[in-house]
mmCIF file of N, CA and C and ligand atoms in Angstrom:
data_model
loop_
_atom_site.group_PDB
_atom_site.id
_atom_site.type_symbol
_atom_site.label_atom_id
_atom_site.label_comp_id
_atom_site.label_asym_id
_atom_site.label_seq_id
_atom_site.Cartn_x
_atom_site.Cartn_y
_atom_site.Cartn_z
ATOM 1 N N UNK K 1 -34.959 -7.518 24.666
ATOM 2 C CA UNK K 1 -33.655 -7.820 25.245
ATOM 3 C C UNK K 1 -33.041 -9.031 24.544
ATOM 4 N N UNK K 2 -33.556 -9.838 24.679
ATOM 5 C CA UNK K 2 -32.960 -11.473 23.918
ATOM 6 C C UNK K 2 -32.890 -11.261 22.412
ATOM 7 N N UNK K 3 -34.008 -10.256 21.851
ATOM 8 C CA UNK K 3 -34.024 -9.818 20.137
ATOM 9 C C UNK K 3 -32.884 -9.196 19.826
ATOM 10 N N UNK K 4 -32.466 -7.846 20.855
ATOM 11 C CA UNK K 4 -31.435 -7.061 20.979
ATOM 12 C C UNK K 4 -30.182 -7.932 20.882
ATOM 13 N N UNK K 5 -30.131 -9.321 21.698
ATOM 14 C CA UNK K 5 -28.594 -9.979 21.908
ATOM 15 C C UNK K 5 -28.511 -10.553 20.893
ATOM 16 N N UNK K 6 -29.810 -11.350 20.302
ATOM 17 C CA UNK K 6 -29.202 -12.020 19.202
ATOM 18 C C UNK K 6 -29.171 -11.370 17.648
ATOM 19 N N UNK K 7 -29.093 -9.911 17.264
ATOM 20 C CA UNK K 7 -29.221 -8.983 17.188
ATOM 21 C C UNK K 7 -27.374 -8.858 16.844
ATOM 22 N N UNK K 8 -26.960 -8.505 18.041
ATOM 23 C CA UNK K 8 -25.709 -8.616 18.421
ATOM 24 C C UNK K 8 -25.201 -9.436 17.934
ATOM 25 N N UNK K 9 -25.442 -10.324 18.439
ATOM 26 C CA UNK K 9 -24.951 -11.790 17.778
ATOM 27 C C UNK K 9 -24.296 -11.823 16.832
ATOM 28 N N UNK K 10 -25.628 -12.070 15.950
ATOM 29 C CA UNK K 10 -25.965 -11.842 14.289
ATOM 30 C C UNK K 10 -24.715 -11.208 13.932
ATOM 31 N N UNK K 11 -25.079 -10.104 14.390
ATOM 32 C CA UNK K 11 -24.253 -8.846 13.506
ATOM 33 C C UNK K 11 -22.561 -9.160 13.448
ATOM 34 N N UNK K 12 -22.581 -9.394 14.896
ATOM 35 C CA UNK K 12 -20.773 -9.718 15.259
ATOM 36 C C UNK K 12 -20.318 -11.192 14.504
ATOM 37 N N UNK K 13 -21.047 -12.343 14.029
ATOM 38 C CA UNK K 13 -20.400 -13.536 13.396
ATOM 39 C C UNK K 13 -20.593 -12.944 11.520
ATOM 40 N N UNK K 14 -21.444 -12.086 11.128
ATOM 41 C CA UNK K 14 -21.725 -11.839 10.167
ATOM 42 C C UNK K 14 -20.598 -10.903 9.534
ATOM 43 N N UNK K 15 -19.660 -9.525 10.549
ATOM 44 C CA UNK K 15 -18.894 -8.847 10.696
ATOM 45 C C UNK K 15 -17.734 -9.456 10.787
ATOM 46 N N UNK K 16 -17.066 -10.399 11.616
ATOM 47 C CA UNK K 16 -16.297 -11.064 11.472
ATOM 48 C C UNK K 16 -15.965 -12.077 9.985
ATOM 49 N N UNK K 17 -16.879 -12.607 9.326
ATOM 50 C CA UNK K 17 -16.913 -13.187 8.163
ATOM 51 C C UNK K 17 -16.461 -12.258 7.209
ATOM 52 N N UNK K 18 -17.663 -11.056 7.023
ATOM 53 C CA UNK K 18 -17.289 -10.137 6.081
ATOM 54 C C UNK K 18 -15.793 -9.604 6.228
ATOM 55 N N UNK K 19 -15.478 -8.848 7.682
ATOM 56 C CA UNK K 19 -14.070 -8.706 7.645
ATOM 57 C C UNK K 19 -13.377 -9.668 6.940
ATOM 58 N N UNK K 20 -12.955 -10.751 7.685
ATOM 59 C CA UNK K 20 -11.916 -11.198 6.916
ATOM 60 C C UNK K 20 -12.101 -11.966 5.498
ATOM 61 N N UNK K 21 -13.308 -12.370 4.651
ATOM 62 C CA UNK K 21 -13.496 -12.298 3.800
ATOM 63 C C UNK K 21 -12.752 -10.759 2.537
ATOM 64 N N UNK K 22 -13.249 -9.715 3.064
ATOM 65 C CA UNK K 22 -13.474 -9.226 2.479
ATOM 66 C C UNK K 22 -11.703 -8.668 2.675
ATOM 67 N N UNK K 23 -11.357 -9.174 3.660
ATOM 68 C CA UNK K 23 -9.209 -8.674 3.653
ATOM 69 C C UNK K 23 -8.771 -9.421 3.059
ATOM 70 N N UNK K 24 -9.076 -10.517 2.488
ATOM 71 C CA UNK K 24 -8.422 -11.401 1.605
ATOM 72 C C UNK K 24 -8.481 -11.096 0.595
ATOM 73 N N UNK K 25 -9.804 -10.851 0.120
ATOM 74 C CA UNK K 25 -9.727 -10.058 -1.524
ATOM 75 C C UNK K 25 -9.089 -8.829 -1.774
ATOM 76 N N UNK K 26 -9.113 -8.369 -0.584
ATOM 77 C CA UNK K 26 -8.297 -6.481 -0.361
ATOM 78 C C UNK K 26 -6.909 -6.859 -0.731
ATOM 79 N N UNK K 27 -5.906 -7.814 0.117
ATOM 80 C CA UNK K 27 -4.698 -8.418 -0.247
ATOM 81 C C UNK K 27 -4.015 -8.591 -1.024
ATOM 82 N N UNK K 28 -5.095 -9.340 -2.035
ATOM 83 C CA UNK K 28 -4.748 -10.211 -3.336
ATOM 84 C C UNK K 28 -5.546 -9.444 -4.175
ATOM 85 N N UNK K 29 -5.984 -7.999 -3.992
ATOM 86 C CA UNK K 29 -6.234 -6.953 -5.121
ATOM 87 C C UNK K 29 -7.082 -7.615 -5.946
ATOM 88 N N UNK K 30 -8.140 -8.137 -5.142
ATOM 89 C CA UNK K 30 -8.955 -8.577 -6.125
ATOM 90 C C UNK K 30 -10.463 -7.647 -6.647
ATOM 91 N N UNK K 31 -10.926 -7.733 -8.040
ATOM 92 C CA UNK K 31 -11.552 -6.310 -8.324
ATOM 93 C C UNK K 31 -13.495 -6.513 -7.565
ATOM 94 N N UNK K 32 -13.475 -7.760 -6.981
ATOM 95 C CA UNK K 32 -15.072 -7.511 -6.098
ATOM 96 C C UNK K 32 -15.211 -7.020 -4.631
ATOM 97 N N UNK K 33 -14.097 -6.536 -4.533
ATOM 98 C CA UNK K 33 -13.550 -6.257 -3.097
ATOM 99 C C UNK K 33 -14.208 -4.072 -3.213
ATOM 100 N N UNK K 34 -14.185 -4.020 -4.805
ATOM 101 C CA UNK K 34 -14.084 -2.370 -4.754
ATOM 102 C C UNK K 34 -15.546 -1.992 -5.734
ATOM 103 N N UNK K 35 -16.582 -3.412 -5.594
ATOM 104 C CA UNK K 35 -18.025 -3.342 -5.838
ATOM 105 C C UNK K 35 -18.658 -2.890 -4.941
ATOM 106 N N UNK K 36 -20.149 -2.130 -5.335
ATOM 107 C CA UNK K 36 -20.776 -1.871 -4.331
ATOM 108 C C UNK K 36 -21.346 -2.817 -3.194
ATOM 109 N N UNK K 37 -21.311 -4.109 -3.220
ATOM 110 C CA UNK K 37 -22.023 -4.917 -2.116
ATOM 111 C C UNK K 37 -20.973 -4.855 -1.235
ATOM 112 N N UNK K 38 -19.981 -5.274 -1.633
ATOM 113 C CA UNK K 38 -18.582 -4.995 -0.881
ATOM 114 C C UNK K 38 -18.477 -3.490 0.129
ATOM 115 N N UNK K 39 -18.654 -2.940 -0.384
ATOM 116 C CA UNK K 39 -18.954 -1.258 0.097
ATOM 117 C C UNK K 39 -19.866 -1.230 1.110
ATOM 118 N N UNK K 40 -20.997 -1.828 0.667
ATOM 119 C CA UNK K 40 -22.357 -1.288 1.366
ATOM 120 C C UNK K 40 -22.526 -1.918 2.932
ATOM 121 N N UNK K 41 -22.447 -3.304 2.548
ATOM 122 C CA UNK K 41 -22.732 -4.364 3.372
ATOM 123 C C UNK K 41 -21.807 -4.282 4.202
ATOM 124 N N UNK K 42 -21.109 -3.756 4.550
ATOM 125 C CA UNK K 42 -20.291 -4.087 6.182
ATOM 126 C C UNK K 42 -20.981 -2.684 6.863
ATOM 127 N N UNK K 43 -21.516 -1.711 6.195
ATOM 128 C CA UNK K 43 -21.771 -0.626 6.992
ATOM 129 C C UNK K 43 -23.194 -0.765 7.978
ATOM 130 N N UNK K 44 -23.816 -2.270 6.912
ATOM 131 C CA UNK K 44 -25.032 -1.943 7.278
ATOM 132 C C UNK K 44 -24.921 -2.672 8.306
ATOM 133 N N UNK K 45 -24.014 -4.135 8.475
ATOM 134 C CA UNK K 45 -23.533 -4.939 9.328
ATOM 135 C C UNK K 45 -23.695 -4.245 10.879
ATOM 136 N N UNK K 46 -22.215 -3.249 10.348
ATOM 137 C CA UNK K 46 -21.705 -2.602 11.367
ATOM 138 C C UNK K 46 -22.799 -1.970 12.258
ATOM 139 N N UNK K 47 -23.600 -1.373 11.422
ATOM 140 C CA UNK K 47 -24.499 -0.186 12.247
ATOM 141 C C UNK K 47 -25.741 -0.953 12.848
ATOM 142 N N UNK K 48 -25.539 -2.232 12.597
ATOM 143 C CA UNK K 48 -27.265 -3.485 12.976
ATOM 144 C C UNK K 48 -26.156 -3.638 14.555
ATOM 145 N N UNK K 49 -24.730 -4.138 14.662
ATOM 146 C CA UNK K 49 -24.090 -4.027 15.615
ATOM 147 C C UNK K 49 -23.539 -3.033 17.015
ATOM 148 N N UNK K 50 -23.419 -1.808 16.436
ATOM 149 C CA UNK K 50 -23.169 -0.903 17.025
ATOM 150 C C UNK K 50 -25.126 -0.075 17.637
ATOM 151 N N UNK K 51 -25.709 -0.858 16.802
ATOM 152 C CA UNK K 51 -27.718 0.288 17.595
ATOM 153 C C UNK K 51 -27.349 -0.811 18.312
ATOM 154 N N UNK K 52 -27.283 -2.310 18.362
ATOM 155 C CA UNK K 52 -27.796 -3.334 19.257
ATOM 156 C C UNK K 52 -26.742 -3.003 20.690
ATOM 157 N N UNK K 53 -25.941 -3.236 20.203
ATOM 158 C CA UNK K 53 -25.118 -2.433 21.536
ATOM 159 C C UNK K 53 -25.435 -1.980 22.606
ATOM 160 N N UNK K 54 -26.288 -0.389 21.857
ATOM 161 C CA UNK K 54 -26.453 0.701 22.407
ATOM 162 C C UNK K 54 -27.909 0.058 22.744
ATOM 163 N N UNK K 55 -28.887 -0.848 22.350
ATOM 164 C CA UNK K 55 -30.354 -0.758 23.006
ATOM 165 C C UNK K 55 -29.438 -2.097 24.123
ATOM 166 N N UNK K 56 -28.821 -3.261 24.094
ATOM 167 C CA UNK K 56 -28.153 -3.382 25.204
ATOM 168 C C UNK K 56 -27.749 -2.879 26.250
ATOM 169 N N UNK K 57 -27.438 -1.720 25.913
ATOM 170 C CA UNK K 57 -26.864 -0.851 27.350
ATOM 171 C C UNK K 57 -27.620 -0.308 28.153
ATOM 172 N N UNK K 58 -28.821 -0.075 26.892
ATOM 173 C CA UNK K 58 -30.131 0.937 27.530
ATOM 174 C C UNK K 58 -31.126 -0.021 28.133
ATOM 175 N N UNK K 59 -30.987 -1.159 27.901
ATOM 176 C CA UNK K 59 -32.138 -1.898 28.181
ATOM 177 C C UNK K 59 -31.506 -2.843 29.468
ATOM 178 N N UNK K 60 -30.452 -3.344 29.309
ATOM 179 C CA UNK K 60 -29.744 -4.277 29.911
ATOM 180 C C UNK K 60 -29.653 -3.811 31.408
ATOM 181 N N UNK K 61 -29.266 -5.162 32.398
ATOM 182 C CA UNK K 61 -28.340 -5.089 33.458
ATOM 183 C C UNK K 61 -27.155 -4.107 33.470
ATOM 184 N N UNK K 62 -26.161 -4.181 32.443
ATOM 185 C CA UNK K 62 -24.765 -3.311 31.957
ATOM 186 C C UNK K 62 -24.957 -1.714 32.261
ATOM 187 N N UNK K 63 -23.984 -1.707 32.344
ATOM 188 C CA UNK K 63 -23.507 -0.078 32.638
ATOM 189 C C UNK K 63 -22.061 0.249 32.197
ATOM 190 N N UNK K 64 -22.290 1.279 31.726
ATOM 191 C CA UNK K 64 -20.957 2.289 30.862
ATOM 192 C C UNK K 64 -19.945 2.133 31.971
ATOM 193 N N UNK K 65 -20.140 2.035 33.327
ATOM 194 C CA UNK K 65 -19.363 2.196 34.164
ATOM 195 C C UNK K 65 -18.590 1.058 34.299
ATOM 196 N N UNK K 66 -19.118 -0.070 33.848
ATOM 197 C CA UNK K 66 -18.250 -1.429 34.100
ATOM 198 C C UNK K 66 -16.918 -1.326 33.177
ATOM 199 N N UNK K 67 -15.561 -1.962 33.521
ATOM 200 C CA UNK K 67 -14.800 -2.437 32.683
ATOM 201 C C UNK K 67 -14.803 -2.791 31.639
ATOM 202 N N UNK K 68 -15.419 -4.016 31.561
ATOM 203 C CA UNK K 68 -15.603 -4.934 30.465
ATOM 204 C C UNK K 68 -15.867 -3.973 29.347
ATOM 205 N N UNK K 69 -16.865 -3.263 29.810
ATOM 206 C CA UNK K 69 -18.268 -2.703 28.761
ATOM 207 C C UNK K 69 -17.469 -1.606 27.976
ATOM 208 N N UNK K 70 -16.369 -0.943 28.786
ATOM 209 C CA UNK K 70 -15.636 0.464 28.441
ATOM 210 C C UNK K 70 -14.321 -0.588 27.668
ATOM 211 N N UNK K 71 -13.907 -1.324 27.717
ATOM 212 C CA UNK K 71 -12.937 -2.239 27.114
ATOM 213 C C UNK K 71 -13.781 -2.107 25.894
ATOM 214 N N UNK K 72 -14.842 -3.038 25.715
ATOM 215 C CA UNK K 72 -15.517 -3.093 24.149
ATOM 216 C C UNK K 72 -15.676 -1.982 23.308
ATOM 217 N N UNK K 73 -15.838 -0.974 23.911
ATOM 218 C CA UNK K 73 -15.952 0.615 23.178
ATOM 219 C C UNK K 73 -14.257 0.884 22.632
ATOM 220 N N UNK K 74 -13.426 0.576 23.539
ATOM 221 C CA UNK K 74 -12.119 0.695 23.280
ATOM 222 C C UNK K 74 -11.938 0.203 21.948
ATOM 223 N N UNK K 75 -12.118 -1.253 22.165
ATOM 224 C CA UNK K 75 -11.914 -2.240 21.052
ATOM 225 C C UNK K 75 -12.434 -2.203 20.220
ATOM 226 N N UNK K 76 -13.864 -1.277 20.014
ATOM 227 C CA UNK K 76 -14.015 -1.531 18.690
ATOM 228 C C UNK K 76 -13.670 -0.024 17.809
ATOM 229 N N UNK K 77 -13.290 0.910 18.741
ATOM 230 C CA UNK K 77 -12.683 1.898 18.150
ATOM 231 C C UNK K 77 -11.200 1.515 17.773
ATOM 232 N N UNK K 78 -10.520 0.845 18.345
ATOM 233 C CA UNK K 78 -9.507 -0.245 17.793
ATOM 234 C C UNK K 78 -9.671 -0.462 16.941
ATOM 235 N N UNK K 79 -10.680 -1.497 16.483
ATOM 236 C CA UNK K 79 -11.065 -2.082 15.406
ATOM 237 C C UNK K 79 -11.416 -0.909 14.220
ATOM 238 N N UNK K 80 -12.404 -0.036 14.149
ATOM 239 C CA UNK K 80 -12.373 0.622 13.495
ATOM 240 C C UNK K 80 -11.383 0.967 12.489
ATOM 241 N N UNK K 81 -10.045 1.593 13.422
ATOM 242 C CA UNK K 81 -9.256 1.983 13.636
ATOM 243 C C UNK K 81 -8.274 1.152 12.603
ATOM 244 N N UNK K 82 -8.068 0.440 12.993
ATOM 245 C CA UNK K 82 -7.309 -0.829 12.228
ATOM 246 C C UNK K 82 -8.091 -1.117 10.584
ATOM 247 N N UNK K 83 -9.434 -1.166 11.002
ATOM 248 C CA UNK K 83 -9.854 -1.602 9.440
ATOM 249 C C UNK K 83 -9.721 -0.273 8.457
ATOM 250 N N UNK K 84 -9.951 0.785 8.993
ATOM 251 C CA UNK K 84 -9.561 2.043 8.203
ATOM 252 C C UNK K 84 -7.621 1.728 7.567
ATOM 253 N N UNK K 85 -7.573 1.597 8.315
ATOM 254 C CA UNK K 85 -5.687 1.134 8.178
ATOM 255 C C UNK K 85 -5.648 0.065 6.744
ATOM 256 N N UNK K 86 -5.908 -0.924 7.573
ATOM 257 C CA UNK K 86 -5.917 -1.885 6.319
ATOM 258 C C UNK K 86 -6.693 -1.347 4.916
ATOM 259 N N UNK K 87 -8.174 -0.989 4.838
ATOM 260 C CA UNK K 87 -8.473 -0.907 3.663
ATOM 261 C C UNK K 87 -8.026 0.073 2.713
ATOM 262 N N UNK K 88 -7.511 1.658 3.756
ATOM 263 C CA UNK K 88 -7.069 3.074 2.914
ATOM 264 C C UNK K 88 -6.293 3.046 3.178
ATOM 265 N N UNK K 89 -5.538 3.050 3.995
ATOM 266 C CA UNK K 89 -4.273 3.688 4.062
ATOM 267 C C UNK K 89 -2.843 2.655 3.986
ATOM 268 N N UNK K 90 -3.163 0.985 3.985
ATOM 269 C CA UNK K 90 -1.874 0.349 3.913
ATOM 270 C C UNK K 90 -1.620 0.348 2.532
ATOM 271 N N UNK K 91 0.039 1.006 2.223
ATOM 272 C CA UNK K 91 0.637 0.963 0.843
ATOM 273 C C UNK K 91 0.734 -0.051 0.359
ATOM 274 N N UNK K 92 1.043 -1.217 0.967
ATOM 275 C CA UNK K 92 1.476 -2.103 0.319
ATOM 276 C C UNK K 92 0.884 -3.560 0.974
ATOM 277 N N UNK K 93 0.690 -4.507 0.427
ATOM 278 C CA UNK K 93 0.365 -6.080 0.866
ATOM 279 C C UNK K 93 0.395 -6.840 2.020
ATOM 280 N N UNK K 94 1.603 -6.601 2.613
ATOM 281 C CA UNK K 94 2.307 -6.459 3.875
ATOM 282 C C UNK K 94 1.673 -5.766 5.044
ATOM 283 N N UNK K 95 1.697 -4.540 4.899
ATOM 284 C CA UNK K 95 0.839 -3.744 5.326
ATOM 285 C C UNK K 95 -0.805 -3.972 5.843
ATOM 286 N N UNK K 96 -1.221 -4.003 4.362
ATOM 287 C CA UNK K 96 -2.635 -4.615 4.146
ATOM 288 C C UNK K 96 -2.894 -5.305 5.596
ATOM 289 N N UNK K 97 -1.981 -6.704 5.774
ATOM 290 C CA UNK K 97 -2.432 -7.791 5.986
ATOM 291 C C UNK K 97 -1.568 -7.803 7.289
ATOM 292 N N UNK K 98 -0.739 -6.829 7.760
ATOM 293 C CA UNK K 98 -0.747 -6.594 9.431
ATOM 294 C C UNK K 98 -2.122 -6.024 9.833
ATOM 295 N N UNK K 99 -2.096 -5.238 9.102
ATOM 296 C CA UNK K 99 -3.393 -4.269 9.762
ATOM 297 C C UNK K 99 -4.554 -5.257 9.941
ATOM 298 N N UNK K 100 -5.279 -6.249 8.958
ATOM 299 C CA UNK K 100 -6.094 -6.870 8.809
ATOM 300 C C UNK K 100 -6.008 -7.972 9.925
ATOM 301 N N UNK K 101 -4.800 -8.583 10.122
ATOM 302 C CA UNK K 101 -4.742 -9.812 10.872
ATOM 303 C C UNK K 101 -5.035 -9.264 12.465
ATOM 304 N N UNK K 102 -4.004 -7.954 12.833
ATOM 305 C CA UNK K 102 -4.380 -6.925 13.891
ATOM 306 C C UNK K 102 -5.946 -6.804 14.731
ATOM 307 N N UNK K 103 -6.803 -5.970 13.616
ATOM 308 C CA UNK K 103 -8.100 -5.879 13.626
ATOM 309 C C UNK K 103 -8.711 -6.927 13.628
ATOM 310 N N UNK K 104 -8.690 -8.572 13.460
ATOM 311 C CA UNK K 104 -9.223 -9.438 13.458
ATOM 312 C C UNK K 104 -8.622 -10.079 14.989
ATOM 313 N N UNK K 105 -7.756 -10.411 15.469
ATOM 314 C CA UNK K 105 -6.992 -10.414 16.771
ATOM 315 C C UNK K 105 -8.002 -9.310 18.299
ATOM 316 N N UNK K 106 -8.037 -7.851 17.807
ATOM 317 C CA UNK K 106 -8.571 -7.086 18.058
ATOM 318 C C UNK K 106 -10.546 -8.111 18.248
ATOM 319 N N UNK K 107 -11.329 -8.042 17.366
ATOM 320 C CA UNK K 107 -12.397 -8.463 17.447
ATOM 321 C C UNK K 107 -12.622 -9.894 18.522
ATOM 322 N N UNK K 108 -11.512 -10.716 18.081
ATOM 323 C CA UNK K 108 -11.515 -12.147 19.035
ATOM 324 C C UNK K 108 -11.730 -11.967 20.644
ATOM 325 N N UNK K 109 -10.997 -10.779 20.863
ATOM 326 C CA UNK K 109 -10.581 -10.204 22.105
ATOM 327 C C UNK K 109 -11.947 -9.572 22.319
ATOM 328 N N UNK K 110 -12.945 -8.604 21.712
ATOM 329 C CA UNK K 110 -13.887 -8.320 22.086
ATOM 330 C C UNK K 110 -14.910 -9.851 22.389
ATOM 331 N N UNK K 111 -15.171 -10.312 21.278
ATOM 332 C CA UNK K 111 -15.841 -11.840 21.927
ATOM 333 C C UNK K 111 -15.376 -11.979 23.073
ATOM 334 N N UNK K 112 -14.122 -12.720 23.024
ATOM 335 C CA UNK K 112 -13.834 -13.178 24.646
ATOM 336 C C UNK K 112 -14.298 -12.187 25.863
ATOM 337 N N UNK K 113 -13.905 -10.822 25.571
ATOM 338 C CA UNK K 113 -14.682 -9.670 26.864
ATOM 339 C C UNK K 113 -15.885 -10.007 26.900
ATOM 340 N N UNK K 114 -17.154 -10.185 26.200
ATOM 341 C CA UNK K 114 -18.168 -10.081 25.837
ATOM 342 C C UNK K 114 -18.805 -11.271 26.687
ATOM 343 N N UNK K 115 -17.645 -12.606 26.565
ATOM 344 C CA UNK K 115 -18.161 -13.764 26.844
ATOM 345 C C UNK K 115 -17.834 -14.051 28.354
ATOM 346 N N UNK K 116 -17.039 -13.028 29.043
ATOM 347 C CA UNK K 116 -16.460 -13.485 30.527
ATOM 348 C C UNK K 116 -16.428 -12.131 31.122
ATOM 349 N N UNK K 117 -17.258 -11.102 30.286
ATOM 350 C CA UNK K 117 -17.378 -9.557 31.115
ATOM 351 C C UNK K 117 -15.910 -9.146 32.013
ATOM 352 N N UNK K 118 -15.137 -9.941 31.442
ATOM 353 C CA UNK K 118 -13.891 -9.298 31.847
ATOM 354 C C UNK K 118 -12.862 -9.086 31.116
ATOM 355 N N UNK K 119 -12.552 -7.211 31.312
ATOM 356 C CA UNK K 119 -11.394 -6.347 30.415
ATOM 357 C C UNK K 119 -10.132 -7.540 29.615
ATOM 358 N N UNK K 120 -9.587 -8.061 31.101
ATOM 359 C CA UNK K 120 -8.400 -9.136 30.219
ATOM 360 C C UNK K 120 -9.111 -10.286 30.443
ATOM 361 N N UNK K 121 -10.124 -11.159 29.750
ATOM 362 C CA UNK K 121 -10.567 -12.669 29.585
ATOM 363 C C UNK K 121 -9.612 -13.126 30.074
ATOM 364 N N UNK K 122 -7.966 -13.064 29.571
ATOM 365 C CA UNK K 122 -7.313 -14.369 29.530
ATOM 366 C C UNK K 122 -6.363 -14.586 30.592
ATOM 367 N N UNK K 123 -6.331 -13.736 31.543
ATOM 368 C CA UNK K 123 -5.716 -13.600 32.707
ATOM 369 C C UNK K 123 -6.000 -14.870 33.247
HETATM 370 C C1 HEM M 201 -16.837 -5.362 17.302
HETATM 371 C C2 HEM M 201 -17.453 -5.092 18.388
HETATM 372 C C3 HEM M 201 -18.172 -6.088 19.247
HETATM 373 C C4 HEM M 201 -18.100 -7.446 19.293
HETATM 374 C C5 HEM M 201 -17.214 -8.365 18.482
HETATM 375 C C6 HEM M 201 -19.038 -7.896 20.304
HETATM 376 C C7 HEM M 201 -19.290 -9.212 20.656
HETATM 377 C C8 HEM M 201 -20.297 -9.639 21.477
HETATM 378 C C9 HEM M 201 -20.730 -10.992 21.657
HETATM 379 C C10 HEM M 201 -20.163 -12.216 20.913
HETATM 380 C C11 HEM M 201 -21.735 -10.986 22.563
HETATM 381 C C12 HEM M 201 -22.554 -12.199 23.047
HETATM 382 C C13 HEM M 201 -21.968 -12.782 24.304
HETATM 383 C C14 HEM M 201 -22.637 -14.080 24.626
HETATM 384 O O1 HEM M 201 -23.125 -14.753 23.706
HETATM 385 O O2 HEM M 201 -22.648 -14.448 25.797
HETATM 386 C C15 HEM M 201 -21.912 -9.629 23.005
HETATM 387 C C16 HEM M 201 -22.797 -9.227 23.967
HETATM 388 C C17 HEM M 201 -22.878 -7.946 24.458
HETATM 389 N N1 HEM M 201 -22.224 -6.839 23.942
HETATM 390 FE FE1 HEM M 201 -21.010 -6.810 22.333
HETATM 391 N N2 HEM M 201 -19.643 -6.802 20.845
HETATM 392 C C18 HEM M 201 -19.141 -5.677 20.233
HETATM 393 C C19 HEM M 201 -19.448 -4.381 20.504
HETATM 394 C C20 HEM M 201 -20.108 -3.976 21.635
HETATM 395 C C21 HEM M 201 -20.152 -2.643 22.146
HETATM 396 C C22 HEM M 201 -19.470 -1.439 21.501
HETATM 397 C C23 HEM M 201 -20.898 -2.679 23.291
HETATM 398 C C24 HEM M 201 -21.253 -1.586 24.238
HETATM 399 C C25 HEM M 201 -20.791 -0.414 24.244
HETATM 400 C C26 HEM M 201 -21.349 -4.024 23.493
HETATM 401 C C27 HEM M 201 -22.133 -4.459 24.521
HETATM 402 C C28 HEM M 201 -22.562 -5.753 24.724
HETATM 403 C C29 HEM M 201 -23.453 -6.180 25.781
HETATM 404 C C30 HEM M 201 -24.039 -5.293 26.866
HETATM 405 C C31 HEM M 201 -23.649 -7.561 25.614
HETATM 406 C C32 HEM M 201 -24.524 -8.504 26.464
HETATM 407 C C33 HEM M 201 -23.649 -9.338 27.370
HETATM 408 C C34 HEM M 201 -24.351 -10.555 27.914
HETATM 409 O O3 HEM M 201 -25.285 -11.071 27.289
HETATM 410 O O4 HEM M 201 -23.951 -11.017 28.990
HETATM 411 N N3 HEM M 201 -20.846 -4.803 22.469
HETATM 412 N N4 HEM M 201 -21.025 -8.817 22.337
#
């Protein structure tokens, strides 16, 4: 359980770095952004984040049924969502870097759920 959170942890300050690291070089078209470490490493990020999750849910107090918990699934299909945006499909710079700033906005908001188990934290 505590391996599992910090696990989580890990994964989510490590994910957040890489994101926006890696939207800045996307931006400014820079050519280590379209190397394989660049490529590889957020998937593996992602997926050390998304099992810990899931042995969280299975192991944990939490339940699918709570708010909070169905908010974070939201959000990070959000997120997803958004980073697909930014990296393939924005035409142009502008673009790029709504989508990117979006999806990073998006993630803050999962922390804060994460950190006060509640859908709107900031109410
Ligand atoms: C990008 C996606 C995600 C981010 C940024 C994120 C962020 C975090 C953070 C920062 C914590 C630690 C909270 C603390 O230190 O008190 C946490 C805990 C947790 N997360 Fe996530 N998470 C994400 C995805 C998910 C998903 C998809 C689920 C479940 C479907 C999930 C379930 C949990 C659970 C059950 C905890 C434990 C809460 C606690 O210790 O009180 N997370 N998350």
């Amino acid at each position: 359980m505590a391996s599992a959170l910090l696990i989580h942890q890990i994964s989510v300050i490590l994910s957040i770095i890489g994101f926006f690291v890696r939207g800045i070089g996307h931006i400014f078209d820079k050519g280590w952004v379209t190397k394989k470490p660049a490529k590889i490493l957020p998937h593996i990020i992602d997926t050390a984040l998304l099992v810990s999750a899931i042995i969280l849910l299975v192991i944990g107090p939490w339940s699918i049924s709570e708010g909070w918990v169905q908010a974070k699934i939201l959000g990070l299909v959000l997120y997803i969502f958004l980073g697909l945006m930014a990296f393939r499909f924005a035409k142009n710079r502008l673009q790029k870097a709504i989508y990117w700033l979006l999806a990073l906005i998006v993630i803050f908001y999962l922390v804060a759920v994460a950190k006060t188990h509640l859908a709107i934290p900031f109410a």
